[in-house]
PDB file of N, CA and C in Angstrom:
ATOM      1  N   UNK A   1      56.998   4.903 -50.647  1.00  0.00           N
ATOM      2  CA  UNK A   1      57.220   6.323 -50.302  1.00  0.00           C
ATOM      3  C   UNK A   1      57.923   7.047 -51.365  1.00  0.00           C
ATOM      4  N   UNK A   2      57.509   8.134 -51.732  1.00  0.00           N
ATOM      5  CA  UNK A   2      58.106   8.912 -52.817  1.00  0.00           C
ATOM      6  C   UNK A   2      59.271   9.647 -52.280  1.00  0.00           C
ATOM      7  N   UNK A   3      59.139  10.449 -51.339  1.00  0.00           N
ATOM      8  CA  UNK A   3      60.220  11.339 -50.782  1.00  0.00           C
ATOM      9  C   UNK A   3      60.143  11.485 -49.289  1.00  0.00           C
ATOM     10  N   UNK A   4      59.464  10.532 -48.637  1.00  0.00           N
ATOM     11  CA  UNK A   4      59.394  10.594 -47.138  1.00  0.00           C
ATOM     12  C   UNK A   4      58.502  11.798 -46.670  1.00  0.00           C
ATOM     13  N   UNK A   5      59.031  12.590 -45.779  1.00  0.00           N
ATOM     14  CA  UNK A   5      58.242  13.703 -45.234  1.00  0.00           C
ATOM     15  C   UNK A   5      57.929  14.817 -46.238  1.00  0.00           C
ATOM     16  N   UNK A   6      58.662  14.843 -47.342  1.00  0.00           N
ATOM     17  CA  UNK A   6      58.457  15.875 -48.357  1.00  0.00           C
ATOM     18  C   UNK A   6      57.224  15.738 -49.129  1.00  0.00           C
ATOM     19  N   UNK A   7      56.513  14.551 -49.144  1.00  0.00           N
ATOM     20  CA  UNK A   7      55.322  14.417 -49.824  1.00  0.00           C
ATOM     21  C   UNK A   7      54.248  15.339 -49.363  1.00  0.00           C
ATOM     22  N   UNK A   8      54.183  15.606 -48.073  1.00  0.00           N
ATOM     23  CA  UNK A   8      53.169  16.331 -47.441  1.00  0.00           C
ATOM     24  C   UNK A   8      53.258  17.811 -47.700  1.00  0.00           C
ATOM     25  N   UNK A   9      54.531  18.283 -48.005  1.00  0.00           N
ATOM     26  CA  UNK A   9      54.760  19.696 -48.026  1.00  0.00           C
ATOM     27  C   UNK A   9      54.975  20.116 -49.483  1.00  0.00           C
ATOM     28  N   UNK A  10      54.544  21.258 -49.852  1.00  0.00           N
ATOM     29  CA  UNK A  10      54.715  21.846 -51.172  1.00  0.00           C
ATOM     30  C   UNK A  10      54.741  23.409 -51.059  1.00  0.00           C
ATOM     31  N   UNK A  11      55.412  23.984 -51.954  1.00  0.00           N
ATOM     32  CA  UNK A  11      55.529  25.435 -52.104  1.00  0.00           C
ATOM     33  C   UNK A  11      56.012  26.095 -50.824  1.00  0.00           C
ATOM     34  N   UNK A  12      55.207  26.917 -50.170  1.00  0.00           N
ATOM     35  CA  UNK A  12      55.659  27.725 -49.067  1.00  0.00           C
ATOM     36  C   UNK A  12      55.994  26.867 -47.836  1.00  0.00           C
ATOM     37  N   UNK A  13      55.241  25.823 -47.581  1.00  0.00           N
ATOM     38  CA  UNK A  13      55.491  24.932 -46.414  1.00  0.00           C
ATOM     39  C   UNK A  13      56.873  24.213 -46.623  1.00  0.00           C
ATOM     40  N   UNK A  14      57.115  23.830 -47.782  1.00  0.00           N
ATOM     41  CA  UNK A  14      58.419  23.179 -48.102  1.00  0.00           C
ATOM     42  C   UNK A  14      59.570  24.216 -47.983  1.00  0.00           C
ATOM     43  N   UNK A  15      59.412  25.345 -48.419  1.00  0.00           N
ATOM     44  CA  UNK A  15      60.401  26.410 -48.333  1.00  0.00           C
ATOM     45  C   UNK A  15      60.687  26.802 -46.845  1.00  0.00           C
ATOM     46  N   UNK A  16      59.639  26.897 -46.076  1.00  0.00           N
ATOM     47  CA  UNK A  16      59.750  27.249 -44.639  1.00  0.00           C
ATOM     48  C   UNK A  16      60.460  26.128 -43.922  1.00  0.00           C
ATOM     49  N   UNK A  17      60.119  24.902 -44.233  1.00  0.00           N
ATOM     50  CA  UNK A  17      60.831  23.733 -43.546  1.00  0.00           C
ATOM     51  C   UNK A  17      62.324  23.758 -43.804  1.00  0.00           C
ATOM     52  N   UNK A  18      62.668  23.913 -45.083  1.00  0.00           N
ATOM     53  CA  UNK A  18      64.119  23.911 -45.301  1.00  0.00           C
ATOM     54  C   UNK A  18      64.803  25.291 -44.905  1.00  0.00           C
ATOM     55  N   UNK A  19      64.058  26.339 -44.881  1.00  0.00           N
ATOM     56  CA  UNK A  19      64.592  27.624 -44.299  1.00  0.00           C
ATOM     57  C   UNK A  19      64.992  27.376 -42.887  1.00  0.00           C
ATOM     58  N   UNK A  20      64.028  26.753 -42.068  1.00  0.00           N
ATOM     59  CA  UNK A  20      64.342  26.402 -40.671  1.00  0.00           C
ATOM     60  C   UNK A  20      65.518  25.508 -40.483  1.00  0.00           C
ATOM     61  N   UNK A  21      65.627  24.551 -41.413  1.00  0.00           N
ATOM     62  CA  UNK A  21      66.741  23.591 -41.369  1.00  0.00           C
ATOM     63  C   UNK A  21      68.059  24.288 -41.584  1.00  0.00           C
ATOM     64  N   UNK A  22      68.172  25.216 -42.566  1.00  0.00           N
ATOM     65  CA  UNK A  22      69.339  25.840 -42.868  1.00  0.00           C
ATOM     66  C   UNK A  22      69.716  26.908 -41.884  1.00  0.00           C
ATOM     67  N   UNK A  23      68.630  27.527 -41.215  1.00  0.00           N
ATOM     68  CA  UNK A  23      68.959  28.492 -40.207  1.00  0.00           C
ATOM     69  C   UNK A  23      69.564  27.799 -38.981  1.00  0.00           C
ATOM     70  N   UNK A  24      69.090  26.596 -38.699  1.00  0.00           N
ATOM     71  CA  UNK A  24      69.763  25.790 -37.601  1.00  0.00           C
ATOM     72  C   UNK A  24      71.182  25.490 -37.953  1.00  0.00           C
ATOM     73  N   UNK A  25      71.495  25.197 -39.209  1.00  0.00           N
ATOM     74  CA  UNK A  25      72.892  24.989 -39.579  1.00  0.00           C
ATOM     75  C   UNK A  25      73.728  26.196 -39.312  1.00  0.00           C
ATOM     76  N   UNK A  26      73.154  27.392 -39.627  1.00  0.00           N
ATOM     77  CA  UNK A  26      73.884  28.655 -39.402  1.00  0.00           C
ATOM     78  C   UNK A  26      74.138  28.896 -37.914  1.00  0.00           C
ATOM     79  N   UNK A  27      73.096  28.668 -37.104  1.00  0.00           N
ATOM     80  CA  UNK A  27      73.178  28.895 -35.707  1.00  0.00           C
ATOM     81  C   UNK A  27      74.225  27.968 -35.050  1.00  0.00           C
ATOM     82  N   UNK A  28      74.145  26.636 -35.461  1.00  0.00           N
ATOM     83  CA  UNK A  28      75.089  25.666 -34.854  1.00  0.00           C
ATOM     84  C   UNK A  28      76.512  26.051 -35.283  1.00  0.00           C
ATOM     85  N   UNK A  29      76.677  26.515 -36.489  1.00  0.00           N
ATOM     86  CA  UNK A  29      78.059  26.947 -36.947  1.00  0.00           C
ATOM     87  C   UNK A  29      78.517  28.084 -36.178  1.00  0.00           C
ATOM     88  N   UNK A  30      77.675  29.052 -35.900  1.00  0.00           N
ATOM     89  CA  UNK A  30      78.073  30.243 -35.077  1.00  0.00           C
ATOM     90  C   UNK A  30      78.485  29.765 -33.750  1.00  0.00           C
ATOM     91  N   UNK A  31      77.713  28.927 -33.076  1.00  0.00           N
ATOM     92  CA  UNK A  31      78.029  28.408 -31.771  1.00  0.00           C
ATOM     93  C   UNK A  31      79.351  27.741 -31.789  1.00  0.00           C
ATOM     94  N   UNK A  32      79.572  26.793 -32.749  1.00  0.00           N
ATOM     95  CA  UNK A  32      80.784  26.049 -32.878  1.00  0.00           C
ATOM     96  C   UNK A  32      81.990  27.001 -33.075  1.00  0.00           C
ATOM     97  N   UNK A  33      81.868  27.918 -33.900  1.00  0.00           N
ATOM     98  CA  UNK A  33      82.979  28.816 -34.255  1.00  0.00           C
ATOM     99  C   UNK A  33      83.260  29.684 -33.036  1.00  0.00           C
ATOM    100  N   UNK A  34      82.290  30.031 -32.251  1.00  0.00           N
ATOM    101  CA  UNK A  34      82.517  30.808 -31.059  1.00  0.00           C
ATOM    102  C   UNK A  34      83.136  29.968 -29.915  1.00  0.00           C
ATOM    103  N   UNK A  35      82.609  28.798 -29.677  1.00  0.00           N
ATOM    104  CA  UNK A  35      83.026  27.998 -28.591  1.00  0.00           C
ATOM    105  C   UNK A  35      84.359  27.309 -28.866  1.00  0.00           C
ATOM    106  N   UNK A  36      84.554  26.805 -30.051  1.00  0.00           N
ATOM    107  CA  UNK A  36      85.696  25.915 -30.275  1.00  0.00           C
ATOM    108  C   UNK A  36      86.804  26.598 -31.133  1.00  0.00           C
ATOM    109  N   UNK A  37      86.453  27.648 -31.900  1.00  0.00           N
ATOM    110  CA  UNK A  37      87.542  28.218 -32.744  1.00  0.00           C
ATOM    111  C   UNK A  37      87.900  29.589 -32.328  1.00  0.00           C
ATOM    112  N   UNK A  38      87.420  30.103 -31.193  1.00  0.00           N
ATOM    113  CA  UNK A  38      87.848  31.377 -30.720  1.00  0.00           C
ATOM    114  C   UNK A  38      87.027  32.517 -31.087  1.00  0.00           C
ATOM    115  N   UNK A  39      85.961  32.375 -31.890  1.00  0.00           N
ATOM    116  CA  UNK A  39      85.034  33.398 -32.179  1.00  0.00           C
ATOM    117  C   UNK A  39      85.717  34.495 -33.068  1.00  0.00           C
ATOM    118  N   UNK A  40      85.792  35.719 -32.539  1.00  0.00           N
ATOM    119  CA  UNK A  40      86.311  36.848 -33.305  1.00  0.00           C
ATOM    120  C   UNK A  40      87.833  37.018 -33.215  1.00  0.00           C
ATOM    121  N   UNK A  41      88.480  36.109 -32.547  1.00  0.00           N
ATOM    122  CA  UNK A  41      89.972  36.253 -32.431  1.00  0.00           C
ATOM    123  C   UNK A  41      90.668  35.728 -33.759  1.00  0.00           C
ATOM    124  N   UNK A  42      91.675  36.476 -34.135  1.00  0.00           N
ATOM    125  CA  UNK A  42      92.408  36.101 -35.362  1.00  0.00           C
ATOM    126  C   UNK A  42      93.464  37.177 -35.552  1.00  0.00           C
ATOM    127  N   UNK A  43      94.302  36.976 -36.613  1.00  0.00           N
ATOM    128  CA  UNK A  43      95.368  37.962 -36.919  1.00  0.00           C
ATOM    129  C   UNK A  43      94.741  39.268 -37.242  1.00  0.00           C
ATOM    130  N   UNK A  44      95.172  40.346 -36.482  1.00  0.00           N
ATOM    131  CA  UNK A  44      94.753  41.737 -36.777  1.00  0.00           C
ATOM    132  C   UNK A  44      93.455  42.090 -36.064  1.00  0.00           C
ATOM    133  N   UNK A  45      92.801  41.123 -35.383  1.00  0.00           N
ATOM    134  CA  UNK A  45      91.505  41.438 -34.732  1.00  0.00           C
ATOM    135  C   UNK A  45      91.579  42.402 -33.619  1.00  0.00           C
ATOM    136  N   UNK A  46      92.768  42.493 -32.982  1.00  0.00           N
ATOM    137  CA  UNK A  46      92.918  43.411 -31.879  1.00  0.00           C
ATOM    138  C   UNK A  46      92.972  44.844 -32.289  1.00  0.00           C
ATOM    139  N   UNK A  47      93.546  45.092 -33.493  1.00  0.00           N
ATOM    140  CA  UNK A  47      93.694  46.496 -34.006  1.00  0.00           C
ATOM    141  C   UNK A  47      92.411  47.014 -34.594  1.00  0.00           C
ATOM    142  N   UNK A  48      91.655  46.192 -35.368  1.00  0.00           N
ATOM    143  CA  UNK A  48      90.508  46.642 -36.074  1.00  0.00           C
ATOM    144  C   UNK A  48      89.358  45.726 -35.644  1.00  0.00           C
ATOM    145  N   UNK A  49      88.230  46.291 -35.105  1.00  0.00           N
ATOM    146  CA  UNK A  49      87.159  45.464 -34.662  1.00  0.00           C
ATOM    147  C   UNK A  49      86.344  44.784 -35.789  1.00  0.00           C
ATOM    148  N   UNK A  50      86.366  45.458 -36.992  1.00  0.00           N
ATOM    149  CA  UNK A  50      85.705  44.878 -38.110  1.00  0.00           C
ATOM    150  C   UNK A  50      86.364  43.595 -38.586  1.00  0.00           C
ATOM    151  N   UNK A  51      87.682  43.533 -38.389  1.00  0.00           N
ATOM    152  CA  UNK A  51      88.374  42.352 -38.749  1.00  0.00           C
ATOM    153  C   UNK A  51      88.009  41.107 -37.902  1.00  0.00           C
ATOM    154  N   UNK A  52      87.658  41.352 -36.651  1.00  0.00           N
ATOM    155  CA  UNK A  52      87.212  40.299 -35.798  1.00  0.00           C
ATOM    156  C   UNK A  52      85.886  39.713 -36.297  1.00  0.00           C
ATOM    157  N   UNK A  53      84.989  40.592 -36.674  1.00  0.00           N
ATOM    158  CA  UNK A  53      83.675  40.126 -37.223  1.00  0.00           C
ATOM    159  C   UNK A  53      83.956  39.364 -38.509  1.00  0.00           C
ATOM    160  N   UNK A  54      84.906  39.787 -39.359  1.00  0.00           N
ATOM    161  CA  UNK A  54      85.247  39.035 -40.576  1.00  0.00           C
ATOM    162  C   UNK A  54      85.764  37.650 -40.228  1.00  0.00           C
ATOM    163  N   UNK A  55      86.606  37.542 -39.160  1.00  0.00           N
ATOM    164  CA  UNK A  55      87.105  36.193 -38.779  1.00  0.00           C
ATOM    165  C   UNK A  55      86.001  35.320 -38.337  1.00  0.00           C
ATOM    166  N   UNK A  56      85.008  35.846 -37.532  1.00  0.00           N
ATOM    167  CA  UNK A  56      83.893  35.021 -37.110  1.00  0.00           C
ATOM    168  C   UNK A  56      83.091  34.551 -38.302  1.00  0.00           C
ATOM    169  N   UNK A  57      82.854  35.448 -39.215  1.00  0.00           N
ATOM    170  CA  UNK A  57      82.062  35.017 -40.435  1.00  0.00           C
ATOM    171  C   UNK A  57      82.789  33.979 -41.241  1.00  0.00           C
ATOM    172  N   UNK A  58      84.130  34.118 -41.410  1.00  0.00           N
ATOM    173  CA  UNK A  58      84.899  33.153 -42.162  1.00  0.00           C
ATOM    174  C   UNK A  58      84.976  31.764 -41.469  1.00  0.00           C
ATOM    175  N   UNK A  59      85.091  31.786 -40.168  1.00  0.00           N
ATOM    176  CA  UNK A  59      85.046  30.516 -39.399  1.00  0.00           C
ATOM    177  C   UNK A  59      83.655  29.873 -39.477  1.00  0.00           C
ATOM    178  N   UNK A  60      82.595  30.630 -39.487  1.00  0.00           N
ATOM    179  CA  UNK A  60      81.231  30.124 -39.526  1.00  0.00           C
ATOM    180  C   UNK A  60      81.021  29.563 -40.933  1.00  0.00           C
ATOM    181  N   UNK A  61      81.446  30.223 -41.935  1.00  0.00           N
ATOM    182  CA  UNK A  61      81.252  29.743 -43.303  1.00  0.00           C
ATOM    183  C   UNK A  61      82.011  28.424 -43.493  1.00  0.00           C
ATOM    184  N   UNK A  62      83.228  28.334 -42.909  1.00  0.00           N
ATOM    185  CA  UNK A  62      84.052  27.085 -43.060  1.00  0.00           C
ATOM    186  C   UNK A  62      83.322  25.912 -42.374  1.00  0.00           C
ATOM    187  N   UNK A  63      82.773  26.128 -41.169  1.00  0.00           N
ATOM    188  CA  UNK A  63      82.083  25.080 -40.466  1.00  0.00           C
ATOM    189  C   UNK A  63      80.790  24.727 -41.244  1.00  0.00           C
ATOM    190  N   UNK A  64      80.041  25.678 -41.803  1.00  0.00           N
ATOM    191  CA  UNK A  64      78.871  25.398 -42.616  1.00  0.00           C
ATOM    192  C   UNK A  64      79.202  24.584 -43.845  1.00  0.00           C
ATOM    193  N   UNK A  65      80.374  24.941 -44.454  1.00  0.00           N
ATOM    194  CA  UNK A  65      80.783  24.087 -45.677  1.00  0.00           C
ATOM    195  C   UNK A  65      81.049  22.688 -45.274  1.00  0.00           C
ATOM    196  N   UNK A  66      81.808  22.411 -44.206  1.00  0.00           N
ATOM    197  CA  UNK A  66      82.053  21.034 -43.781  1.00  0.00           C
ATOM    198  C   UNK A  66      80.740  20.315 -43.266  1.00  0.00           C
ATOM    199  N   UNK A  67      79.876  21.059 -42.653  1.00  0.00           N
ATOM    200  CA  UNK A  67      78.634  20.475 -42.161  1.00  0.00           C
ATOM    201  C   UNK A  67      77.744  20.035 -43.394  1.00  0.00           C
ATOM    202  N   UNK A  68      77.594  20.869 -44.378  1.00  0.00           N
ATOM    203  CA  UNK A  68      76.772  20.510 -45.564  1.00  0.00           C
ATOM    204  C   UNK A  68      77.483  19.458 -46.367  1.00  0.00           C
ATOM    205  N   UNK A  69      78.807  19.500 -46.483  1.00  0.00           N
ATOM    206  CA  UNK A  69      79.608  18.575 -47.279  1.00  0.00           C
ATOM    207  C   UNK A  69      79.411  17.146 -46.671  1.00  0.00           C
ATOM    208  N   UNK A  70      79.597  16.959 -45.365  1.00  0.00           N
ATOM    209  CA  UNK A  70      79.427  15.692 -44.659  1.00  0.00           C
ATOM    210  C   UNK A  70      78.030  15.212 -44.800  1.00  0.00           C
ATOM    211  N   UNK A  71      77.094  16.119 -44.667  1.00  0.00           N
ATOM    212  CA  UNK A  71      75.668  15.761 -44.710  1.00  0.00           C
ATOM    213  C   UNK A  71      75.277  15.269 -46.149  1.00  0.00           C
ATOM    214  N   UNK A  72      75.834  15.841 -47.088  1.00  0.00           N
ATOM    215  CA  UNK A  72      75.529  15.448 -48.512  1.00  0.00           C
ATOM    216  C   UNK A  72      76.179  14.214 -48.932  1.00  0.00           C
ATOM    217  N   UNK A  73      77.416  13.868 -48.384  1.00  0.00           N
ATOM    218  CA  UNK A  73      78.171  12.750 -48.855  1.00  0.00           C
ATOM    219  C   UNK A  73      77.903  11.432 -48.083  1.00  0.00           C
ATOM    220  N   UNK A  74      77.680  11.512 -46.785  1.00  0.00           N
ATOM    221  CA  UNK A  74      77.510  10.292 -46.030  1.00  0.00           C
ATOM    222  C   UNK A  74      76.126   9.675 -46.141  1.00  0.00           C
ATOM    223  N   UNK A  75      76.021   8.409 -46.194  1.00  0.00           N
ATOM    224  CA  UNK A  75      74.688   7.829 -46.343  1.00  0.00           C
ATOM    225  C   UNK A  75      73.867   8.031 -45.075  1.00  0.00           C
ATOM    226  N   UNK A  76      72.584   8.038 -45.279  1.00  0.00           N
ATOM    227  CA  UNK A  76      71.648   8.214 -44.099  1.00  0.00           C
ATOM    228  C   UNK A  76      71.238   6.878 -43.659  1.00  0.00           C
ATOM    229  N   UNK A  77      71.166   6.669 -42.373  1.00  0.00           N
ATOM    230  CA  UNK A  77      70.779   5.380 -41.774  1.00  0.00           C
ATOM    231  C   UNK A  77      69.274   5.385 -41.526  1.00  0.00           C
ATOM    232  N   UNK A  78      68.682   4.194 -41.597  1.00  0.00           N
ATOM    233  CA  UNK A  78      67.265   4.001 -41.205  1.00  0.00           C
ATOM    234  C   UNK A  78      67.209   4.092 -39.660  1.00  0.00           C
ATOM    235  N   UNK A  79      66.000   4.315 -39.203  1.00  0.00           N
ATOM    236  CA  UNK A  79      65.828   4.471 -37.761  1.00  0.00           C
ATOM    237  C   UNK A  79      66.104   3.236 -37.004  1.00  0.00           C
ATOM    238  N   UNK A  80      65.846   2.047 -37.513  1.00  0.00           N
ATOM    239  CA  UNK A  80      66.131   0.799 -36.835  1.00  0.00           C
ATOM    240  C   UNK A  80      67.648   0.596 -36.867  1.00  0.00           C
ATOM    241  N   UNK A  81      68.345   1.022 -37.833  1.00  0.00           N
ATOM    242  CA  UNK A  81      69.835   0.905 -37.789  1.00  0.00           C
ATOM    243  C   UNK A  81      70.431   1.825 -36.759  1.00  0.00           C
ATOM    244  N   UNK A  82      69.902   3.014 -36.707  1.00  0.00           N
ATOM    245  CA  UNK A  82      70.363   3.983 -35.659  1.00  0.00           C
ATOM    246  C   UNK A  82      70.155   3.426 -34.238  1.00  0.00           C
ATOM    247  N   UNK A  83      68.962   2.842 -33.961  1.00  0.00           N
ATOM    248  CA  UNK A  83      68.620   2.309 -32.657  1.00  0.00           C
ATOM    249  C   UNK A  83      69.527   1.117 -32.374  1.00  0.00           C
ATOM    250  N   UNK A  84      69.790   0.310 -33.340  1.00  0.00           N
ATOM    251  CA  UNK A  84      70.659  -0.880 -33.131  1.00  0.00           C
ATOM    252  C   UNK A  84      72.083  -0.407 -32.789  1.00  0.00           C
ATOM    253  N   UNK A  85      72.612   0.619 -33.523  1.00  0.00           N
ATOM    254  CA  UNK A  85      73.908   1.071 -33.253  1.00  0.00           C
ATOM    255  C   UNK A  85      74.004   1.724 -31.818  1.00  0.00           C
ATOM    256  N   UNK A  86      72.887   2.399 -31.480  1.00  0.00           N
ATOM    257  CA  UNK A  86      72.868   3.065 -30.171  1.00  0.00           C
ATOM    258  C   UNK A  86      72.898   2.025 -29.006  1.00  0.00           C
ATOM    259  N   UNK A  87      72.061   0.946 -29.161  1.00  0.00           N
ATOM    260  CA  UNK A  87      71.992  -0.020 -28.033  1.00  0.00           C
ATOM    261  C   UNK A  87      73.185  -0.980 -28.070  1.00  0.00           C
ATOM    262  N   UNK A  88      73.713  -1.359 -29.263  1.00  0.00           N
ATOM    263  CA  UNK A  88      74.729  -2.403 -29.303  1.00  0.00           C
ATOM    264  C   UNK A  88      76.136  -1.862 -29.316  1.00  0.00           C
ATOM    265  N   UNK A  89      76.342  -0.626 -29.671  1.00  0.00           N
ATOM    266  CA  UNK A  89      77.688  -0.025 -29.794  1.00  0.00           C
ATOM    267  C   UNK A  89      77.868   1.115 -28.816  1.00  0.00           C
ATOM    268  N   UNK A  90      76.989   2.129 -28.956  1.00  0.00           N
ATOM    269  CA  UNK A  90      77.232   3.302 -28.256  1.00  0.00           C
ATOM    270  C   UNK A  90      76.973   3.233 -26.699  1.00  0.00           C
ATOM    271  N   UNK A  91      75.941   2.504 -26.324  1.00  0.00           N
ATOM    272  CA  UNK A  91      75.741   2.327 -24.883  1.00  0.00           C
ATOM    273  C   UNK A  91      76.824   1.555 -24.181  1.00  0.00           C
ATOM    274  N   UNK A  92      77.283   0.436 -24.794  1.00  0.00           N
ATOM    275  CA  UNK A  92      78.444  -0.238 -24.071  1.00  0.00           C
ATOM    276  C   UNK A  92      79.670   0.616 -24.058  1.00  0.00           C
ATOM    277  N   UNK A  93      79.952   1.413 -25.130  1.00  0.00           N
ATOM    278  CA  UNK A  93      81.091   2.312 -25.110  1.00  0.00           C
ATOM    279  C   UNK A  93      80.973   3.358 -24.021  1.00  0.00           C
ATOM    280  N   UNK A  94      79.734   3.892 -23.807  1.00  0.00           N
ATOM    281  CA  UNK A  94      79.519   4.889 -22.739  1.00  0.00           C
ATOM    282  C   UNK A  94      79.725   4.280 -21.421  1.00  0.00           C
ATOM    283  N   UNK A  95      79.270   3.074 -21.192  1.00  0.00           N
ATOM    284  CA  UNK A  95      79.459   2.434 -19.890  1.00  0.00           C
ATOM    285  C   UNK A  95      80.903   2.200 -19.644  1.00  0.00           C
ATOM    286  N   UNK A  96      81.680   1.711 -20.608  1.00  0.00           N
ATOM    287  CA  UNK A  96      83.113   1.504 -20.433  1.00  0.00           C
ATOM    288  C   UNK A  96      83.811   2.803 -20.239  1.00  0.00           C
ATOM    289  N   UNK A  97      83.394   3.846 -20.913  1.00  0.00           N
ATOM    290  CA  UNK A  97      83.966   5.142 -20.706  1.00  0.00           C
ATOM    291  C   UNK A  97      83.745   5.595 -19.228  1.00  0.00           C
ATOM    292  N   UNK A  98      82.573   5.460 -18.654  1.00  0.00           N
ATOM    293  CA  UNK A  98      82.310   5.860 -17.321  1.00  0.00           C
ATOM    294  C   UNK A  98      83.177   5.062 -16.385  1.00  0.00           C
ATOM    295  N   UNK A  99      83.286   3.741 -16.553  1.00  0.00           N
ATOM    296  CA  UNK A  99      84.071   2.875 -15.650  1.00  0.00           C
ATOM    297  C   UNK A  99      85.565   3.216 -15.742  1.00  0.00           C
ATOM    298  N   UNK A 100      86.090   3.503 -16.880  1.00  0.00           N
ATOM    299  CA  UNK A 100      87.461   3.875 -17.013  1.00  0.00           C
ATOM    300  C   UNK A 100      87.781   5.232 -16.354  1.00  0.00           C
ATOM    301  N   UNK A 101      86.865   6.155 -16.591  1.00  0.00           N
ATOM    302  CA  UNK A 101      87.053   7.461 -16.029  1.00  0.00           C
ATOM    303  C   UNK A 101      87.030   7.421 -14.509  1.00  0.00           C
ATOM    304  N   UNK A 102      86.078   6.641 -13.904  1.00  0.00           N
ATOM    305  CA  UNK A 102      86.047   6.479 -12.524  1.00  0.00           C
ATOM    306  C   UNK A 102      87.355   5.771 -11.983  1.00  0.00           C
ATOM    307  N   UNK A 103      87.779   4.742 -12.665  1.00  0.00           N
ATOM    308  CA  UNK A 103      89.006   4.047 -12.267  1.00  0.00           C
ATOM    309  C   UNK A 103      90.266   5.008 -12.287  1.00  0.00           C
ATOM    310  N   UNK A 104      90.394   5.725 -13.365  1.00  0.00           N
ATOM    311  CA  UNK A 104      91.568   6.618 -13.392  1.00  0.00           C
ATOM    312  C   UNK A 104      91.462   7.777 -12.415  1.00  0.00           C
ATOM    313  N   UNK A 105      90.213   8.215 -12.100  1.00  0.00           N
ATOM    314  CA  UNK A 105      90.089   9.304 -11.138  1.00  0.00           C
ATOM    315  C   UNK A 105      90.464   8.803  -9.744  1.00  0.00           C
ATOM    316  N   UNK A 106      90.048   7.530  -9.484  1.00  0.00           N
ATOM    317  CA  UNK A 106      90.444   6.910  -8.165  1.00  0.00           C
ATOM    318  C   UNK A 106      91.960   6.661  -8.058  1.00  0.00           C
ATOM    319  N   UNK A 107      92.514   6.251  -9.168  1.00  0.00           N
ATOM    320  CA  UNK A 107      93.972   6.012  -9.152  1.00  0.00           C
ATOM    321  C   UNK A 107      94.722   7.332  -9.067  1.00  0.00           C
ATOM    322  N   UNK A 108      94.266   8.386  -9.736  1.00  0.00           N
ATOM    323  CA  UNK A 108      94.865   9.679  -9.597  1.00  0.00           C
ATOM    324  C   UNK A 108      94.807  10.296  -8.172  1.00  0.00           C
ATOM    325  N   UNK A 109      93.731   9.967  -7.421  1.00  0.00           N
ATOM    326  CA  UNK A 109      93.584  10.458  -6.068  1.00  0.00           C
ATOM    327  C   UNK A 109      94.320   9.600  -5.041  1.00  0.00           C
ATOM    328  N   UNK A 110      94.839   8.406  -5.469  1.00  0.00           N
ATOM    329  CA  UNK A 110      95.527   7.555  -4.644  1.00  0.00           C
ATOM    330  C   UNK A 110      94.623   6.719  -3.763  1.00  0.00           C
ATOM    331  N   UNK A 111      93.369   6.474  -4.139  1.00  0.00           N
ATOM    332  CA  UNK A 111      92.418   5.727  -3.383  1.00  0.00           C
ATOM    333  C   UNK A 111      92.406   4.244  -3.714  1.00  0.00           C
ATOM    334  N   UNK A 112      93.052   3.916  -4.831  1.00  0.00           N
ATOM    335  CA  UNK A 112      93.062   2.489  -5.254  1.00  0.00           C
ATOM    336  C   UNK A 112      94.489   2.033  -5.090  1.00  0.00           C
ATOM    337  N   UNK A 113      94.666   0.777  -4.651  1.00  0.00           N
ATOM    338  CA  UNK A 113      95.993   0.115  -4.403  1.00  0.00           C
ATOM    339  C   UNK A 113      96.663   0.742  -3.281  1.00  0.00           C
TER     340      UNK A 113
END
């Protein structure tokens, strides 16, 4: 394999594929900055509405920077490695998490002991 999925695409198809990929990065960054970082809130945003938009754009750019930085520096796993990690590591962790959450909810309600 020369470059995986990129062998089939050239010129405009290749550009549209990566345009869609980077638009999804922008949309995910906008959602993350709105949901987790307060969106338009920031110093001075109550007095001037344009400042709130600037805060949203700055937060979005920061998340996009970290998203692209992590994506470019971390190695990519093969599909069989991802499936092995999902079945051998993540599924048991999820089951343990469910059991611990149920136990602590029952202890908090006074239904155990």
